[in-house]
Amino acid sequence: DLWAGIDWSTFDQRVVTMIERVLRRARPESHAVTALLSAALAAELLYLDPARSDRVSSDAVVAAEASGDPVVLARVLLQRYWAVSGSEGHAERAQIGDRLIQLTESGLLPARFVPLAHLARVSAAYEVGDMDLVHSCHVRARASAHPVRTPTGWAHLQYLETSLALL
């Protein structure tokens, strides 16, 4: 999801402690587990300790890449996308959008990721006024989003189209 599925402004020390405990016990070769847990830990730390959250989130991407599982990578990239909000994260969000598009074009991801990939790239292009790229990605997102088969992508598409209509 391009929007956090959790409240990133909420911090629960018990959750942090539990995730850290499980991460310490995880086998080194359990890259998918490490990636998903690290992404969850980064979400918990985002407002409490932004620097640590950034490191943990970045490590989650590395672990997701090492897992070799494109779905795990896409999920972690979407969480990383949210974690690097703000103008200083623009370039990385654009790179994440490009990487998500590459993954979807490889055919290795379920259809539900396709509109989200294009919409992730739209968002970064929209921020800098690259309207040609916005429209190109919008067309691809519209072609792949469906209100029933990809409800999250559909909701993001509707948000984008409302924004474009207002613009």
XYZ file of C-alpha atoms in Angstrom:
167
model
C 0.000 0.000 0.000
C 1.256 3.497 -0.696
C -0.371 4.670 2.515
C 0.679 3.118 5.761
C -1.583 0.304 6.854
C -0.630 1.109 10.403
C -0.495 4.316 12.362
C 3.147 5.289 11.965
C 2.836 7.912 14.662
C 2.073 5.274 17.279
C 4.909 3.630 19.170
C 4.534 0.557 21.343
C 7.637 -0.490 23.279
C 6.207 -3.985 23.764
C 5.968 -4.442 20.007
C 9.511 -3.132 19.524
C 10.819 -5.481 22.208
C 8.996 -8.465 20.714
C 10.218 -7.769 17.170
C 13.792 -7.248 18.381
C 13.628 -10.525 20.345
C 12.375 -12.471 17.317
C 14.979 -10.839 15.060
C 17.762 -11.893 17.449
C 16.489 -15.473 17.308
C 15.988 -15.588 13.539
C 18.395 -17.725 11.578
C 20.845 -15.676 9.511
C 19.596 -17.340 6.315
C 15.982 -16.372 7.048
C 16.146 -13.294 4.838
C 12.389 -13.051 4.210
C 11.606 -13.187 7.929
C 14.319 -10.649 8.684
C 13.067 -8.353 5.929
C 9.431 -8.373 7.018
C 10.197 -8.043 10.725
C 12.740 -5.293 10.118
C 10.226 -3.352 8.047
C 7.700 -3.685 10.877
C 10.305 -2.560 13.409
C 11.188 0.455 11.249
C 7.510 1.423 11.205
C 7.378 1.338 14.991
C 10.522 3.465 15.274
C 9.723 6.019 12.580
C 8.756 8.911 14.843
C 10.524 7.742 17.981
C 13.982 7.310 16.461
C 13.953 8.364 12.789
C 17.656 7.701 12.213
C 17.414 4.146 13.542
C 14.177 3.611 11.656
C 15.900 4.625 8.427
C 18.792 2.208 9.045
C 16.460 -0.659 9.945
C 14.222 0.043 6.944
C 17.230 0.152 4.630
C 18.478 -3.148 6.086
C 15.013 -4.613 5.494
C 15.355 -3.860 1.778
C 18.768 -5.544 1.687
C 17.327 -8.628 3.419
C 14.342 -8.653 1.063
C 16.678 -8.569 -1.939
C 18.670 -11.446 -0.416
C 15.489 -13.467 0.114
C 14.985 -13.781 -3.620
C 11.230 -13.522 -3.087
C 9.809 -10.754 -5.287
C 6.624 -10.459 -3.200
C 8.635 -9.924 -0.008
C 10.766 -7.366 -1.831
C 7.705 -5.522 -3.144
C 6.110 -5.447 0.308
C 9.282 -4.139 1.939
C 9.818 -1.575 -0.827
C 6.280 -0.287 -0.311
C 6.995 0.082 3.412
C 10.306 1.769 2.658
C 8.459 4.115 0.282
C 6.309 5.307 3.155
C 9.266 5.565 5.519
C 11.159 7.990 3.280
C 8.521 10.685 3.184
C 9.404 14.333 2.928
C 11.342 16.255 0.303
C 14.669 14.684 1.294
C 13.311 11.262 0.319
C 12.062 12.235 -3.135
C 14.883 10.627 -5.135
C 14.629 7.380 -3.222
C 10.838 7.267 -3.631
C 11.331 7.699 -7.384
C 13.863 4.831 -7.374
C 11.458 2.660 -5.381
C 8.691 3.380 -7.884
C 11.013 2.451 -10.762
C 12.063 -0.766 -8.994
C 8.443 -1.710 -8.307
C 7.580 -1.145 -11.961
C 10.503 -3.365 -12.995
C 9.278 -6.091 -10.657
C 5.735 -5.925 -12.014
C 6.949 -5.938 -15.613
C 8.969 -9.079 -14.865
C 5.700 -10.903 -14.233
C 6.911 -12.089 -10.824
C 4.341 -10.194 -8.752
C 0.623 -10.702 -8.303
C -1.614 -8.273 -10.192
C -2.433 -6.341 -7.018
C 1.041 -4.770 -7.095
C 0.831 -3.421 -10.654
C -1.259 -0.291 -10.047
C 0.627 0.426 -6.808
C 3.954 0.315 -8.638
C 2.844 2.857 -11.219
C 1.161 5.009 -8.601
C 4.316 5.014 -6.470
C 6.183 6.405 -9.454
C 3.350 8.877 -10.156
C 3.636 10.296 -6.680
C 7.339 11.065 -6.985
C 6.851 12.572 -10.453
C 3.891 14.627 -9.268
C 5.985 16.180 -6.491
C 8.385 17.731 -9.009
C 5.796 18.582 -11.659
C 6.865 15.971 -14.229
C 3.368 15.819 -15.698
C 4.379 13.713 -18.724
C 5.535 10.945 -16.393
C 2.487 11.460 -14.164
C 0.152 10.971 -17.111
C 2.092 7.978 -18.458
C 2.023 6.181 -15.108
C -1.579 7.229 -14.522
C -2.619 5.539 -17.783
C -0.807 2.327 -16.778
C -2.269 2.419 -13.271
C -5.757 2.976 -14.672
C -5.324 -0.005 -17.024
C -4.309 -2.310 -14.163
C -6.482 -1.105 -11.267
C -9.880 -2.617 -10.588
C -12.296 -1.832 -7.738
C -12.678 -5.516 -6.787
C -9.467 -7.261 -7.899
C -7.111 -4.491 -6.724
C -9.104 -2.409 -4.235
C -6.054 -0.749 -2.692
C -4.694 0.261 -6.085
C -8.172 1.427 -7.064
C -8.430 3.643 -3.973
C -5.032 5.197 -4.697
C -6.025 5.718 -8.329
C -9.201 7.516 -7.263
C -7.155 9.731 -4.953
C -4.761 10.577 -7.808
C -7.591 11.302 -10.228
C -9.260 13.582 -7.692
C -5.980 15.401 -7.211
C -5.469 15.748 -10.949
C -9.020 17.028 -11.389
C -8.400 19.660 -8.722
C -5.122 20.628 -10.325
